Amino acid sequence: MMGAGKSTVGVRLARRLDCAFVDVDRELEARLGVDIPTVFDLEGEEGFRRRESQLIEELTRRSELVLATGGGAVLLEANRDALSRRGLVVYLRASPADLWHRLRRDKHRPLLKADNPRQRVCDLVDQRDPLYLAIADRVVPTGRQPVDSAVDSIIDWLSLPECAASAVRKIRCSS
């Protein structure tokens, strides 16, 4: 979900793993030369999702990469499939209350331009949580804990033998 800490945790995780970090939204903005709200204004959510999906298809083919997707990337089956087949998926899970606390002053989120943005956050969590859970290899809470706790949890999990075996299977399947 937006506000769960994907970019913050992702940057620190990539640094600890000594690999690249890509935020799909920022990469899309760089390639298009406009911000996400402008894409929504010009092409609507459907146009944005199409572009996002094309980029996810490309980026999930790369190795040694920590990838932060936009919160709505899971809405398309093709994205869920690419993410789950080609990598290990970590769902950074926060409660609607924690998400609202982080997002309440953010004026640049197109999906929060609603009559009741707090309720919109709750609705998005209700809609997306089952999709995140369906593809997640690991769920890491990102409520009010320090960012480094989430990163440490992921690093510890990645070092487990069963995680390494899963990674090898996914790499073989995506070749």
mmCIF file of C-alpha atoms in Angstrom:
data_model
loop_
_atom_site.group_PDB
_atom_site.id
_atom_site.type_symbol
_atom_site.label_atom_id
_atom_site.label_comp_id
_atom_site.label_asym_id
_atom_site.label_seq_id
_atom_site.Cartn_x
_atom_site.Cartn_y
_atom_site.Cartn_z
ATOM 1 C CA MET A 1 0.000 0.000 0.000
ATOM 2 C CA MET A 2 1.021 3.575 -0.498
ATOM 3 C CA GLY A 3 2.597 4.815 2.696
ATOM 4 C CA ALA A 4 3.695 1.351 3.879
ATOM 5 C CA GLY A 5 7.377 2.227 3.518
ATOM 6 C CA LYS A 6 8.278 0.511 0.253
ATOM 7 C CA SER A 7 10.745 3.137 -0.898
ATOM 8 C CA THR A 8 12.329 3.759 2.496
ATOM 9 C CA VAL A 9 12.686 0.066 3.338
ATOM 10 C CA GLY A 10 13.640 -0.775 -0.254
ATOM 11 C CA VAL A 11 16.524 1.699 -0.397
ATOM 12 C CA ARG A 12 17.981 0.457 2.882
ATOM 13 C CA LEU A 13 17.462 -3.187 1.932
ATOM 14 C CA ALA A 14 19.183 -2.715 -1.429
ATOM 15 C CA ARG A 15 22.096 -0.995 0.283
ATOM 16 C CA ARG A 16 22.456 -3.875 2.761
ATOM 17 C CA LEU A 17 22.236 -6.446 -0.045
ATOM 18 C CA ASP A 18 24.626 -4.425 -2.218
ATOM 19 C CA CYS A 19 22.263 -4.356 -5.164
ATOM 20 C CA ALA A 20 20.257 -1.849 -7.170
ATOM 21 C CA PHE A 21 16.991 -0.310 -6.024
ATOM 22 C CA VAL A 22 14.231 0.770 -8.414
ATOM 23 C CA ASP A 23 10.975 2.437 -7.428
ATOM 24 C CA VAL A 24 8.553 1.729 -10.284
ATOM 25 C CA ASP A 25 6.723 5.041 -9.869
ATOM 26 C CA ARG A 26 9.927 7.117 -9.882
ATOM 27 C CA GLU A 27 11.286 5.150 -12.864
ATOM 28 C CA LEU A 28 8.056 5.707 -14.760
ATOM 29 C CA GLU A 29 8.195 9.437 -14.012
ATOM 30 C CA ALA A 30 11.815 9.601 -15.186
ATOM 31 C CA ARG A 31 11.016 7.816 -18.429
ATOM 32 C CA LEU A 32 7.886 9.833 -19.180
ATOM 33 C CA GLY A 33 9.184 13.195 -18.014
ATOM 34 C CA VAL A 34 6.028 13.906 -15.977
ATOM 35 C CA ASP A 35 4.822 13.023 -12.494
ATOM 36 C CA ILE A 36 2.296 10.291 -11.676
ATOM 37 C CA PRO A 37 -0.597 12.725 -11.034
ATOM 38 C CA THR A 38 -0.076 14.126 -14.545
ATOM 39 C CA VAL A 39 -0.221 10.615 -16.030
ATOM 40 C CA PHE A 40 -3.496 10.056 -14.132
ATOM 41 C CA ASP A 41 -4.846 13.388 -15.408
ATOM 42 C CA LEU A 42 -3.912 12.669 -19.036
ATOM 43 C CA GLU A 43 -4.521 8.920 -19.293
ATOM 44 C CA GLY A 44 -6.606 8.011 -16.267
ATOM 45 C CA GLU A 45 -5.871 5.170 -13.920
ATOM 46 C CA GLU A 46 -6.203 2.642 -16.754
ATOM 47 C CA GLY A 47 -3.490 4.338 -18.812
ATOM 48 C CA PHE A 48 -1.236 4.587 -15.789
ATOM 49 C CA ARG A 49 -1.749 0.896 -14.928
ATOM 50 C CA ARG A 50 -0.911 -0.106 -18.502
ATOM 51 C CA ARG A 51 2.377 1.794 -18.406
ATOM 52 C CA GLU A 52 3.138 0.491 -14.907
ATOM 53 C CA SER A 53 2.533 -3.084 -16.051
ATOM 54 C CA GLN A 54 4.884 -2.747 -19.020
ATOM 55 C CA LEU A 55 7.617 -1.469 -16.716
ATOM 56 C CA ILE A 56 7.067 -4.241 -14.162
ATOM 57 C CA GLU A 57 7.296 -6.804 -16.958
ATOM 58 C CA GLU A 58 10.667 -5.334 -17.944
ATOM 59 C CA LEU A 59 12.103 -4.816 -14.463
ATOM 60 C CA THR A 60 11.163 -8.246 -13.100
ATOM 61 C CA ARG A 61 13.439 -9.773 -15.719
ATOM 62 C CA ARG A 62 16.472 -8.120 -14.093
ATOM 63 C CA SER A 63 18.489 -9.747 -11.334
ATOM 64 C CA GLU A 64 20.098 -8.359 -8.190
ATOM 65 C CA LEU A 65 17.398 -5.768 -7.821
ATOM 66 C CA VAL A 66 15.132 -4.588 -5.022
ATOM 67 C CA LEU A 67 11.947 -3.384 -6.698
ATOM 68 C CA ALA A 68 9.311 -1.193 -5.053
ATOM 69 C CA THR A 69 6.033 -1.274 -6.949
ATOM 70 C CA GLY A 70 3.194 1.141 -6.620
ATOM 71 C CA GLY A 71 0.483 0.016 -4.227
ATOM 72 C CA GLY A 72 -1.970 -0.745 -7.028
ATOM 73 C CA ALA A 73 0.391 -2.895 -9.070
ATOM 74 C CA VAL A 74 -1.261 -6.010 -7.629
ATOM 75 C CA LEU A 75 -4.572 -5.128 -9.255
ATOM 76 C CA LEU A 76 -3.473 -6.633 -12.568
ATOM 77 C CA GLU A 77 -3.025 -10.380 -12.744
ATOM 78 C CA ALA A 78 -0.092 -10.007 -15.147
ATOM 79 C CA ASN A 79 1.775 -7.975 -12.527
ATOM 80 C CA ARG A 80 1.011 -10.439 -9.742
ATOM 81 C CA ASP A 81 2.214 -13.256 -11.973
ATOM 82 C CA ALA A 82 5.453 -11.504 -13.006
ATOM 83 C CA LEU A 83 6.254 -10.502 -9.437
ATOM 84 C CA SER A 84 5.556 -13.880 -7.880
ATOM 85 C CA ARG A 85 7.228 -15.969 -10.600
ATOM 86 C CA ARG A 86 10.372 -13.885 -11.004
ATOM 87 C CA GLY A 87 11.290 -12.877 -7.490
ATOM 88 C CA LEU A 88 10.614 -13.037 -3.814
ATOM 89 C CA VAL A 89 7.718 -10.810 -2.813
ATOM 90 C CA VAL A 90 7.736 -9.031 0.528
ATOM 91 C CA TYR A 91 4.466 -7.410 1.553
ATOM 92 C CA LEU A 92 5.117 -4.431 3.815
ATOM 93 C CA ARG A 93 1.890 -4.411 5.768
ATOM 94 C CA ALA A 94 0.577 -1.475 7.765
ATOM 95 C CA SER A 95 -2.831 -0.858 9.274
ATOM 96 C CA PRO A 96 -5.196 1.624 7.658
ATOM 97 C CA ALA A 97 -4.732 3.884 10.710
ATOM 98 C CA ASP A 98 -0.936 3.873 10.324
ATOM 99 C CA LEU A 99 -1.210 4.453 6.581
ATOM 100 C CA TRP A 100 -3.571 7.378 7.105
ATOM 101 C CA HIS A 101 -1.226 8.849 9.729
ATOM 102 C CA ARG A 102 1.596 8.820 7.144
ATOM 103 C CA LEU A 103 -0.488 9.986 4.175
ATOM 104 C CA ARG A 104 -2.849 12.542 5.689
ATOM 105 C CA ARG A 105 -0.845 15.563 4.505
ATOM 106 C CA ASP A 106 0.161 14.134 1.108
ATOM 107 C CA LYS A 107 -1.517 16.129 -1.665
ATOM 108 C CA HIS A 108 0.148 14.313 -4.584
ATOM 109 C CA ARG A 109 -1.635 10.938 -4.442
ATOM 110 C CA PRO A 110 -4.281 10.789 -7.179
ATOM 111 C CA LEU A 111 -6.203 7.999 -5.456
ATOM 112 C CA LEU A 112 -6.579 10.090 -2.292
ATOM 113 C CA LYS A 113 -8.321 12.929 -4.103
ATOM 114 C CA ALA A 114 -11.654 11.832 -2.704
ATOM 115 C CA ASP A 115 -14.385 13.335 -0.532
ATOM 116 C CA ASN A 116 -13.197 11.199 2.375
ATOM 117 C CA PRO A 117 -9.528 10.275 1.829
ATOM 118 C CA ARG A 118 -9.293 8.455 5.169
ATOM 119 C CA GLN A 119 -12.128 6.136 4.139
ATOM 120 C CA ARG A 120 -10.474 5.765 0.732
ATOM 121 C CA VAL A 121 -7.341 4.389 2.437
ATOM 122 C CA CYS A 122 -9.502 1.849 4.303
ATOM 123 C CA ASP A 123 -11.289 0.861 1.096
ATOM 124 C CA LEU A 124 -7.991 0.406 -0.772
ATOM 125 C CA VAL A 125 -6.612 -1.792 2.028
ATOM 126 C CA ASP A 126 -9.792 -3.907 1.989
ATOM 127 C CA GLN A 127 -9.535 -4.311 -1.783
ATOM 128 C CA ARG A 128 -5.798 -4.957 -2.045
ATOM 129 C CA ASP A 129 -4.818 -6.820 1.122
ATOM 130 C CA PRO A 130 -6.042 -10.223 -0.183
ATOM 131 C CA LEU A 131 -4.091 -9.669 -3.418
ATOM 132 C CA TYR A 132 -0.903 -8.775 -1.543
ATOM 133 C CA LEU A 133 -1.291 -11.802 0.706
ATOM 134 C CA ALA A 134 -1.874 -14.104 -2.273
ATOM 135 C CA ILE A 135 1.542 -13.374 -3.798
ATOM 136 C CA ALA A 136 3.594 -12.569 -0.708
ATOM 137 C CA ASP A 137 6.466 -14.865 0.161
ATOM 138 C CA ARG A 138 6.873 -12.878 3.358
ATOM 139 C CA VAL A 139 4.716 -10.373 5.258
ATOM 140 C CA VAL A 140 6.600 -7.753 7.270
ATOM 141 C CA PRO A 141 4.680 -5.374 9.512
ATOM 142 C CA THR A 142 5.626 -1.724 9.062
ATOM 143 C CA GLY A 143 3.340 -0.095 11.580
ATOM 144 C CA ARG A 144 5.245 2.054 14.019
ATOM 145 C CA GLN A 145 8.411 0.001 14.206
ATOM 146 C CA PRO A 146 11.735 1.498 13.090
ATOM 147 C CA VAL A 147 12.614 1.074 9.422
ATOM 148 C CA ASP A 148 15.746 -0.868 10.308
ATOM 149 C CA SER A 149 13.633 -3.462 12.148
ATOM 150 C CA ALA A 150 11.748 -4.195 8.930
ATOM 151 C CA VAL A 151 15.019 -4.366 6.970
ATOM 152 C CA ASP A 152 16.603 -6.657 9.573
ATOM 153 C CA SER A 153 13.550 -8.919 9.439
ATOM 154 C CA ILE A 154 13.839 -9.249 5.662
ATOM 155 C CA ILE A 155 17.602 -9.845 5.793
ATOM 156 C CA ASP A 156 17.132 -12.545 8.457
ATOM 157 C CA TRP A 157 14.438 -14.204 6.344
ATOM 158 C CA LEU A 158 16.562 -14.093 3.196
ATOM 159 C CA SER A 159 19.333 -15.945 5.022
ATOM 160 C CA LEU A 160 17.084 -18.903 5.882
ATOM 161 C CA PRO A 161 17.765 -22.075 3.845
ATOM 162 C CA GLU A 162 14.125 -22.416 2.757
ATOM 163 C CA CYS A 163 14.165 -18.853 1.425
ATOM 164 C CA ALA A 164 17.332 -19.531 -0.577
ATOM 165 C CA ALA A 165 15.760 -22.708 -1.995
ATOM 166 C CA SER A 166 12.650 -20.763 -3.004
ATOM 167 C CA ALA A 167 14.795 -18.112 -4.692
ATOM 168 C CA VAL A 168 16.649 -20.777 -6.685
ATOM 169 C CA ARG A 169 13.348 -22.318 -7.835
ATOM 170 C CA LYS A 170 12.029 -18.910 -8.946
ATOM 171 C CA ILE A 171 15.220 -18.092 -10.794
ATOM 172 C CA ARG A 172 15.060 -21.403 -12.647
ATOM 173 C CA CYS A 173 11.393 -20.888 -13.487
ATOM 174 C CA SER A 174 11.896 -17.421 -14.879
ATOM 175 C CA SER A 175 14.834 -18.233 -17.140
#
